[in-house]
PDB file of N, CA and C in Angstrom:
ATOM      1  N   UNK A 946       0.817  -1.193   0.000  1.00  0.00           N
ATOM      2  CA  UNK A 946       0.000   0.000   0.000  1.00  0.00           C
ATOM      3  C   UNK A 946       0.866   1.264   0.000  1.00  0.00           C
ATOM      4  N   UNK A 947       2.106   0.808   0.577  1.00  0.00           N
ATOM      5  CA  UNK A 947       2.890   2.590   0.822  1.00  0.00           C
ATOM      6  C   UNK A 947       3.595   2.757  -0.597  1.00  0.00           C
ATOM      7  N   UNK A 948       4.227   1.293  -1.239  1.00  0.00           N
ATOM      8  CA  UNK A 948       4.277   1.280  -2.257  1.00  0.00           C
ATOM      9  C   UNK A 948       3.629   2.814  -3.632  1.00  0.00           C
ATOM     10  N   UNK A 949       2.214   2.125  -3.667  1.00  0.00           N
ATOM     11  CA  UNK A 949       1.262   2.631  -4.280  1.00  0.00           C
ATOM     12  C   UNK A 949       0.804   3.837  -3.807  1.00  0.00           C
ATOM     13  N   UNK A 950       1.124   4.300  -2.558  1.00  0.00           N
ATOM     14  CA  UNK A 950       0.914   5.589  -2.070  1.00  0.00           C
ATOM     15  C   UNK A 950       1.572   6.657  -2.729  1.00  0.00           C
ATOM     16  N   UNK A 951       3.182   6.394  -2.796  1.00  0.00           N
ATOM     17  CA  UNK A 951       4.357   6.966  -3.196  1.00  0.00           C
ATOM     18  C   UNK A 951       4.039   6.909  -4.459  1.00  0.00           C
ATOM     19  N   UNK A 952       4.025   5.847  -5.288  1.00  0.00           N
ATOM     20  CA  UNK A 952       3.436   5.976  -6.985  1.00  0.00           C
ATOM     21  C   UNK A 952       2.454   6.922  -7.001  1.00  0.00           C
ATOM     22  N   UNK A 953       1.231   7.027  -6.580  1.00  0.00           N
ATOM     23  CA  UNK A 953       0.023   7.778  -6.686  1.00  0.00           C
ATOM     24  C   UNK A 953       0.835   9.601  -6.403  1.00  0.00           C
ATOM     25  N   UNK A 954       1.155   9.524  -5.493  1.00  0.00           N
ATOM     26  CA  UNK A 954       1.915  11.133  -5.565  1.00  0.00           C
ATOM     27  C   UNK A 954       2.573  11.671  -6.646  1.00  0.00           C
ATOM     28  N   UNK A 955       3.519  10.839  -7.585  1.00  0.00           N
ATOM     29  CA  UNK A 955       4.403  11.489  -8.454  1.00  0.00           C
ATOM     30  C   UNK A 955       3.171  12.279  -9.415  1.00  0.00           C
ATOM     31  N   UNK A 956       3.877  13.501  -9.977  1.00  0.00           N
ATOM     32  CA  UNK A 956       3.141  14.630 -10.757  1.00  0.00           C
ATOM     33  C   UNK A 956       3.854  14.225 -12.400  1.00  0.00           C
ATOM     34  N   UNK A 957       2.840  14.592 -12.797  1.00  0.00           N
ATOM     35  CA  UNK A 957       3.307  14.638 -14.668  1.00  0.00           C
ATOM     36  C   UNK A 957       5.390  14.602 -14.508  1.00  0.00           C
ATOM     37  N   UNK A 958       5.665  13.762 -15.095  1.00  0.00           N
ATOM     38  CA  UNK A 958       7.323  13.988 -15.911  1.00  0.00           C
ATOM     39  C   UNK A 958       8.253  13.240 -15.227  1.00  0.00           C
ATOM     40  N   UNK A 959       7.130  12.811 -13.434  1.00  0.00           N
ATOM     41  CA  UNK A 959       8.053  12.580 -12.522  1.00  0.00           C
ATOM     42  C   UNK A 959       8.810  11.081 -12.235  1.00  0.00           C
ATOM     43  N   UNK A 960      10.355  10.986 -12.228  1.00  0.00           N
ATOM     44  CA  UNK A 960      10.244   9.400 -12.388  1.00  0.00           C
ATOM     45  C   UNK A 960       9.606   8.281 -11.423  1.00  0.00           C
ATOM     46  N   UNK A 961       9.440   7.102 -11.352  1.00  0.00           N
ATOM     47  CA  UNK A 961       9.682   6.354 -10.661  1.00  0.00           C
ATOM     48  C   UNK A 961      10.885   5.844  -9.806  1.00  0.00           C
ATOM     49  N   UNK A 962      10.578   6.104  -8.380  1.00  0.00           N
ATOM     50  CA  UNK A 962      12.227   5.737  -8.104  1.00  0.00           C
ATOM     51  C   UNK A 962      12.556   4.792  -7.360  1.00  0.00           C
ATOM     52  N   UNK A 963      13.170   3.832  -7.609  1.00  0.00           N
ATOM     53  CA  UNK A 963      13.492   2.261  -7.044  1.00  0.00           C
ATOM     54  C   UNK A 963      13.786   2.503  -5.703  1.00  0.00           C
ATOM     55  N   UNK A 964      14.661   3.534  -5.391  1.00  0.00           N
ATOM     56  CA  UNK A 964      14.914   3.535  -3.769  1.00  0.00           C
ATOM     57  C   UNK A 964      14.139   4.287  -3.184  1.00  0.00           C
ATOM     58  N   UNK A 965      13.096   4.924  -3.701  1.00  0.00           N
ATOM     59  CA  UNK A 965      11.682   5.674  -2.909  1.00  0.00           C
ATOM     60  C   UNK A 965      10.688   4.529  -2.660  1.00  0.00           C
ATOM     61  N   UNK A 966      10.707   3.283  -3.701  1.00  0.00           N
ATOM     62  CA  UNK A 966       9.888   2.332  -3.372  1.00  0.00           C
ATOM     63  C   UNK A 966      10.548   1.659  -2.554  1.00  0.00           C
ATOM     64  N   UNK A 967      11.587   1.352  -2.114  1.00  0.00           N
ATOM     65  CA  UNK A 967      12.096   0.536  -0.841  1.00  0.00           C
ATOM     66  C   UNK A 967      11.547   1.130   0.240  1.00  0.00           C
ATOM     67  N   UNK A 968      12.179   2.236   0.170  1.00  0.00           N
ATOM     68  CA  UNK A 968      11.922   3.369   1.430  1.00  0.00           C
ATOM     69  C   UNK A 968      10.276   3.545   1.859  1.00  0.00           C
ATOM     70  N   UNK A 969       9.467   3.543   0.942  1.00  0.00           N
ATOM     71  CA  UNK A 969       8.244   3.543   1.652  1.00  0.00           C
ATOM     72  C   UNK A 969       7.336   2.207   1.663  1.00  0.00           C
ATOM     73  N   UNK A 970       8.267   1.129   1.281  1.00  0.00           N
ATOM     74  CA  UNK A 970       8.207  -0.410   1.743  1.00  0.00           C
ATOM     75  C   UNK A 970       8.344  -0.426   3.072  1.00  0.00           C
ATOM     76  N   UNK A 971       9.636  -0.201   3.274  1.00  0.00           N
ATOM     77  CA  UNK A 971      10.577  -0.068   5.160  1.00  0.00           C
ATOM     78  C   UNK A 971       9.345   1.009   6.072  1.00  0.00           C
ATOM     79  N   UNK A 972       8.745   2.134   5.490  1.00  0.00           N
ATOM     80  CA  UNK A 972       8.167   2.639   6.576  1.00  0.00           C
ATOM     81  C   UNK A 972       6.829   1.829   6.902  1.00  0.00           C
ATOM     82  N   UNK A 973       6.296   0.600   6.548  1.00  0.00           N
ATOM     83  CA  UNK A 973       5.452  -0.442   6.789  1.00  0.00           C
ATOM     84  C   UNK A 973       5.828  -1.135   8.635  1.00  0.00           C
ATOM     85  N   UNK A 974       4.700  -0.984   9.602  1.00  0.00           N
ATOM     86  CA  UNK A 974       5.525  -1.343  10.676  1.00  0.00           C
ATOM     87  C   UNK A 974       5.469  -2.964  10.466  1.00  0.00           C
ATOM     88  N   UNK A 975       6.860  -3.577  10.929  1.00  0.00           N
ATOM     89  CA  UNK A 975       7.058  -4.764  10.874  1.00  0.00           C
ATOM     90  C   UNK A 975       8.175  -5.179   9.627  1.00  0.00           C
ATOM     91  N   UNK A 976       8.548  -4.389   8.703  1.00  0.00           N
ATOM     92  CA  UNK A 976       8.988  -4.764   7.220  1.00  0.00           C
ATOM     93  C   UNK A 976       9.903  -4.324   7.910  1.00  0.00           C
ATOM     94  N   UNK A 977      10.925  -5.477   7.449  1.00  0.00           N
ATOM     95  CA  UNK A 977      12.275  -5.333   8.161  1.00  0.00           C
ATOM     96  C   UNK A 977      13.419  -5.767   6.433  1.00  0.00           C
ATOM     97  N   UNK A 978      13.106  -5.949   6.079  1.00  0.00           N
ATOM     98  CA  UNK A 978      14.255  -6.005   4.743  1.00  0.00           C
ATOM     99  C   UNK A 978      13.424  -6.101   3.239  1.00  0.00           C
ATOM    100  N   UNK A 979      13.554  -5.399   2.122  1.00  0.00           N
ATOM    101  CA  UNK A 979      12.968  -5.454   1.081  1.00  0.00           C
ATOM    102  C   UNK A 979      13.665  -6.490   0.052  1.00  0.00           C
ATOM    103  N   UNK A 980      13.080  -7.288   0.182  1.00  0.00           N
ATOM    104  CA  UNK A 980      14.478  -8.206  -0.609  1.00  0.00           C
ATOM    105  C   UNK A 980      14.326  -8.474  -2.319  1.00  0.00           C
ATOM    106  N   UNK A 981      13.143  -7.536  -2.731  1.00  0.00           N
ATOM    107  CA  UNK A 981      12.681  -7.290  -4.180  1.00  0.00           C
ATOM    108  C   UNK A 981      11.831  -6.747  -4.408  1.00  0.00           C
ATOM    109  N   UNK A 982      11.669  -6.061  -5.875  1.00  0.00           N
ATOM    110  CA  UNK A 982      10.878  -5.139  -6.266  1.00  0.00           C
ATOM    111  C   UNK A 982      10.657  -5.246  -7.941  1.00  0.00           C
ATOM    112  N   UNK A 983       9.482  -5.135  -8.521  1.00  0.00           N
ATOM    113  CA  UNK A 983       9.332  -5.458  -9.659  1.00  0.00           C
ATOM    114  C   UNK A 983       8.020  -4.992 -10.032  1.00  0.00           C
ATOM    115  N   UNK A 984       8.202  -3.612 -11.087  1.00  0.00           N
ATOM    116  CA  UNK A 984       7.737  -2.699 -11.407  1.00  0.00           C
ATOM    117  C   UNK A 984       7.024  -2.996 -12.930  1.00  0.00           C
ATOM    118  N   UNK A 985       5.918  -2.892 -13.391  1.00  0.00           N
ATOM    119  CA  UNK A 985       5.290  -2.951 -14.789  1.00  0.00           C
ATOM    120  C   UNK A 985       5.176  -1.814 -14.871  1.00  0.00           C
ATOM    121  N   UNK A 986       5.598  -1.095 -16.191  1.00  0.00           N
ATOM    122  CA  UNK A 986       4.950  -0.109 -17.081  1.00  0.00           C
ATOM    123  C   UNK A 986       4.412  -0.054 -18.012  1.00  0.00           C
ATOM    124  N   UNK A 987       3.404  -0.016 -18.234  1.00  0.00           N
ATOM    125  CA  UNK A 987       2.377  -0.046 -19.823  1.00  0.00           C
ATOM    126  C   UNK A 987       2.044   1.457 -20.432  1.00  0.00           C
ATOM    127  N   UNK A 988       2.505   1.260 -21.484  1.00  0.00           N
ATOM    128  CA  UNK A 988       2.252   2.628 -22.137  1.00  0.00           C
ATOM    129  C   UNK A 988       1.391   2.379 -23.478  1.00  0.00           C
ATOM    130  N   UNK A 989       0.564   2.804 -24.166  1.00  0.00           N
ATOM    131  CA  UNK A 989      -0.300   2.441 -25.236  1.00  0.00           C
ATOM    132  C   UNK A 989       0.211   2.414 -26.030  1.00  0.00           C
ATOM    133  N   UNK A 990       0.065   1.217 -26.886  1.00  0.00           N
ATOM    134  CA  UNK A 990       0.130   0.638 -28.468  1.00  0.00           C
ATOM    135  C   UNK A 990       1.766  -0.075 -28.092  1.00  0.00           C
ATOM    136  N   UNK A 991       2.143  -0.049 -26.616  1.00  0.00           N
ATOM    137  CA  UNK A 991       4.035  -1.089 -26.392  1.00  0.00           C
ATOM    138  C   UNK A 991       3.854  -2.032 -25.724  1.00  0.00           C
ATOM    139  N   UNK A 992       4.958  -2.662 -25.613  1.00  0.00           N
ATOM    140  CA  UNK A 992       4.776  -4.129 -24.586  1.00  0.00           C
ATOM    141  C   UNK A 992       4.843  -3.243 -23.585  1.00  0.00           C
ATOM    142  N   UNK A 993       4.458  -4.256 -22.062  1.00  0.00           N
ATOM    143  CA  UNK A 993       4.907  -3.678 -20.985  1.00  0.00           C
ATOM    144  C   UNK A 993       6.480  -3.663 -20.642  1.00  0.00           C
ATOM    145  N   UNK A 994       7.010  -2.793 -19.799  1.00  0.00           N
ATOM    146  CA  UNK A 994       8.248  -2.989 -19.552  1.00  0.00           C
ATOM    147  C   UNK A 994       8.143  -3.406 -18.379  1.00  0.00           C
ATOM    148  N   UNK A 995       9.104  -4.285 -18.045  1.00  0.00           N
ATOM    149  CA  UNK A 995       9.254  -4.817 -16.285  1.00  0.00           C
ATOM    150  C   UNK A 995      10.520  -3.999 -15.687  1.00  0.00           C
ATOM    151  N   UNK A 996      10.681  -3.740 -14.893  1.00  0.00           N
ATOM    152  CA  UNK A 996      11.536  -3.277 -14.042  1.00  0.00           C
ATOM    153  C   UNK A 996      12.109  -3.788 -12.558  1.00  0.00           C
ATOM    154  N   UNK A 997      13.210  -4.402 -12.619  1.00  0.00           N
ATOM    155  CA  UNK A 997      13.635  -5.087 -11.054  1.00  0.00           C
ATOM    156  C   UNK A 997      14.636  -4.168 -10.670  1.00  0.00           C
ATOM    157  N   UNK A 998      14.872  -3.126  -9.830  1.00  0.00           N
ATOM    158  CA  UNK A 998      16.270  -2.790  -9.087  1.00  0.00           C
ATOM    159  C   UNK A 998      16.490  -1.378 -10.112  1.00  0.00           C
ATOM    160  N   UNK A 999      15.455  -0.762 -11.191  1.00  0.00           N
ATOM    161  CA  UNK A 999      15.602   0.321 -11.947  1.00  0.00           C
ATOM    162  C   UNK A 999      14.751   1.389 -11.821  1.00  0.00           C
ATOM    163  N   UNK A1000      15.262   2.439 -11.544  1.00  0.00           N
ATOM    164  CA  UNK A1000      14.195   3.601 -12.014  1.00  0.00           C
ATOM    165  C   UNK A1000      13.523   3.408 -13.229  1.00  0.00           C
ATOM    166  N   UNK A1001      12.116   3.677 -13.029  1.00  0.00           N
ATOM    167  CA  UNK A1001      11.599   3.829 -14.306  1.00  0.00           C
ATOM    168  C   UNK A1001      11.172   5.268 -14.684  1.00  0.00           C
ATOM    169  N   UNK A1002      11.525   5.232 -16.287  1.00  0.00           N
ATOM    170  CA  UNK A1002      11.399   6.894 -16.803  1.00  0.00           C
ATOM    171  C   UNK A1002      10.323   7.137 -17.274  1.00  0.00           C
ATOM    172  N   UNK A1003       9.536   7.814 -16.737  1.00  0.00           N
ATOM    173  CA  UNK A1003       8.367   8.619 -17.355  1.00  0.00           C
ATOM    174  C   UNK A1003       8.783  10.085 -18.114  1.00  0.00           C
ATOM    175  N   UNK A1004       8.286  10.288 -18.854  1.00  0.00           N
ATOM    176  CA  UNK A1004       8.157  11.100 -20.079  1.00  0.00           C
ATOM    177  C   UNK A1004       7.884  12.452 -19.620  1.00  0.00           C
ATOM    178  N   UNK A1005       8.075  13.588 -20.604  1.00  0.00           N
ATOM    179  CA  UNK A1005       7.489  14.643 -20.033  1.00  0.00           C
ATOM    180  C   UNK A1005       5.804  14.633 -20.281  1.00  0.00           C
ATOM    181  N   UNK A1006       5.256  13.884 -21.374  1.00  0.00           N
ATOM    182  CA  UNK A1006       3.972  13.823 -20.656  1.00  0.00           C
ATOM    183  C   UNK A1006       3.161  12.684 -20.663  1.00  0.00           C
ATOM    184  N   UNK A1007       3.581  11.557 -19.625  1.00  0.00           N
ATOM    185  CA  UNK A1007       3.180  10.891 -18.841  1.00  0.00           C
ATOM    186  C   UNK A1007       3.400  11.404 -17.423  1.00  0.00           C
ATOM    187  N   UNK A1008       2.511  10.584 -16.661  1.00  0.00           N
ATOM    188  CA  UNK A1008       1.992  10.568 -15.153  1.00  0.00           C
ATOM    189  C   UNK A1008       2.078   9.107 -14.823  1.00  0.00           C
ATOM    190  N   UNK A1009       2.810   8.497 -13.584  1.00  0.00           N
ATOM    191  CA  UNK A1009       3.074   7.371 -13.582  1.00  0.00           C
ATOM    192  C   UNK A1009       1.547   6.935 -12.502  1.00  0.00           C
ATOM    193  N   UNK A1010       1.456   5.774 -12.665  1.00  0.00           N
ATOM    194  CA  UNK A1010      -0.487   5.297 -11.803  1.00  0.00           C
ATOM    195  C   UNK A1010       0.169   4.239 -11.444  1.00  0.00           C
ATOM    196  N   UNK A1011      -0.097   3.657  -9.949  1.00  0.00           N
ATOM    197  CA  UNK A1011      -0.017   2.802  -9.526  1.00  0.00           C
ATOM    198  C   UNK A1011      -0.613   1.413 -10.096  1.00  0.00           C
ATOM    199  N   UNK A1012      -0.042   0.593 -10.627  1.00  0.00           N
ATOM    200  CA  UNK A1012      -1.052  -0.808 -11.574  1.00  0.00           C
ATOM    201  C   UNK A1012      -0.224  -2.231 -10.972  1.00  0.00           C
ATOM    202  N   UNK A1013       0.869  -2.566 -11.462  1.00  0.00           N
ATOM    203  CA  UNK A1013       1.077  -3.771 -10.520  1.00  0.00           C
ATOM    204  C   UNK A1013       2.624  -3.838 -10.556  1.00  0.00           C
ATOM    205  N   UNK A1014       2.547  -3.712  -9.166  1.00  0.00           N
ATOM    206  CA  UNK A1014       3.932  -3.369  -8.011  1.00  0.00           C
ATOM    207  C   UNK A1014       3.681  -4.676  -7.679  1.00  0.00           C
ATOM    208  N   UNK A1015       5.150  -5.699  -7.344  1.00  0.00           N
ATOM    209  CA  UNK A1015       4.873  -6.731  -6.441  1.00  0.00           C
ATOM    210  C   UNK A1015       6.217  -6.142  -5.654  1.00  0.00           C
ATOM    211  N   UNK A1016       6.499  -6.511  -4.109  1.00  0.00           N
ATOM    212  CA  UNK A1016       7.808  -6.177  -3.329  1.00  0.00           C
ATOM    213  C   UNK A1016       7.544  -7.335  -2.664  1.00  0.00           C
ATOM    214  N   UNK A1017       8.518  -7.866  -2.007  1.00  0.00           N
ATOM    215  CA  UNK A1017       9.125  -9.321  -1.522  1.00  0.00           C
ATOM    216  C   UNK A1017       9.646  -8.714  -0.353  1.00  0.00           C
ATOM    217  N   UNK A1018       9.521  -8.837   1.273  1.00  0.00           N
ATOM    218  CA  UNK A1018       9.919  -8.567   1.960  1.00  0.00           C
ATOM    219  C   UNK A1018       9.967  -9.639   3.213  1.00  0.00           C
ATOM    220  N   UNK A1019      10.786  -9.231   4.437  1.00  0.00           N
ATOM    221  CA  UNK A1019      10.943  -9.332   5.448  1.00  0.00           C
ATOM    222  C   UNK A1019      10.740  -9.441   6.664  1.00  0.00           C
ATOM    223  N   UNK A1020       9.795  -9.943   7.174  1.00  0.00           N
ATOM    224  CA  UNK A1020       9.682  -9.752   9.204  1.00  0.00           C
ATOM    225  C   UNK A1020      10.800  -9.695   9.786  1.00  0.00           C
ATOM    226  N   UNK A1021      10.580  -8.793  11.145  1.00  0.00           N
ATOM    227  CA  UNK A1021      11.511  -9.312  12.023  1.00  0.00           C
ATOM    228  C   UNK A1021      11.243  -9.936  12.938  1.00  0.00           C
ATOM    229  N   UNK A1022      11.803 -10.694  13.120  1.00  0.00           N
ATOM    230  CA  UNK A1022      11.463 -11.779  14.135  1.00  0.00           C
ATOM    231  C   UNK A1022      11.647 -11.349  15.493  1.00  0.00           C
ATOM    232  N   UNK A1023      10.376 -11.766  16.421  1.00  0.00           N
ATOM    233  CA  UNK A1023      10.786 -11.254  18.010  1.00  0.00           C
ATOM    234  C   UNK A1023      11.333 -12.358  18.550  1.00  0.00           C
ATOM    235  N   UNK A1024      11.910 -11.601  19.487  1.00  0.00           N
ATOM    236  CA  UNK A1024      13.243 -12.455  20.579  1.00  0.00           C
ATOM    237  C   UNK A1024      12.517 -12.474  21.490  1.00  0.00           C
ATOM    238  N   UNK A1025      12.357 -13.130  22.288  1.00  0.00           N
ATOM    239  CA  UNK A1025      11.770 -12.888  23.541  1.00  0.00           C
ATOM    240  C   UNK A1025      12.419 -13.626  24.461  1.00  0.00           C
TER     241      UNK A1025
END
């Protein structure tokens, strides 16, 4: 969800950024390591592009929309 939060904010031109999607992976309470990320972009009349570990570039006029983010993460485990 924080994922898609952070996507939903960017404004017209703005990129996608691989370490903004970690980062608002990690502010999830409990997510303790992001251990992948894998980004679709569809743009009309192209294949989709996938993206693992890359910024993706949006255009000066595209607007990037949240559509399908998967991230692979972490618990931390309690000690007790």
């Amino acid at each position: 969800a924080e994922a898609r939060r952070y996507i939903s904010s960017l404004k017209i031109a703005e990129d996608v950024l691989y370490s903004r999607i970690i980062a608002s992976s990690l502010s999830v309470p409990g997510v303790w390591d992001v251990r992948g990320v894998k980004v679709a972009a569809f743009r009309p009349e192209a294949e989709p592009i996938y993206s693992t570990g890359e910024n993706v570039k949006i255009e000066t006029d595209e607007r990037a929309v949240p559509r399908n983010i998967t991230v692979t993460y972490g618990l931390r485990e309690r000690y007790e």
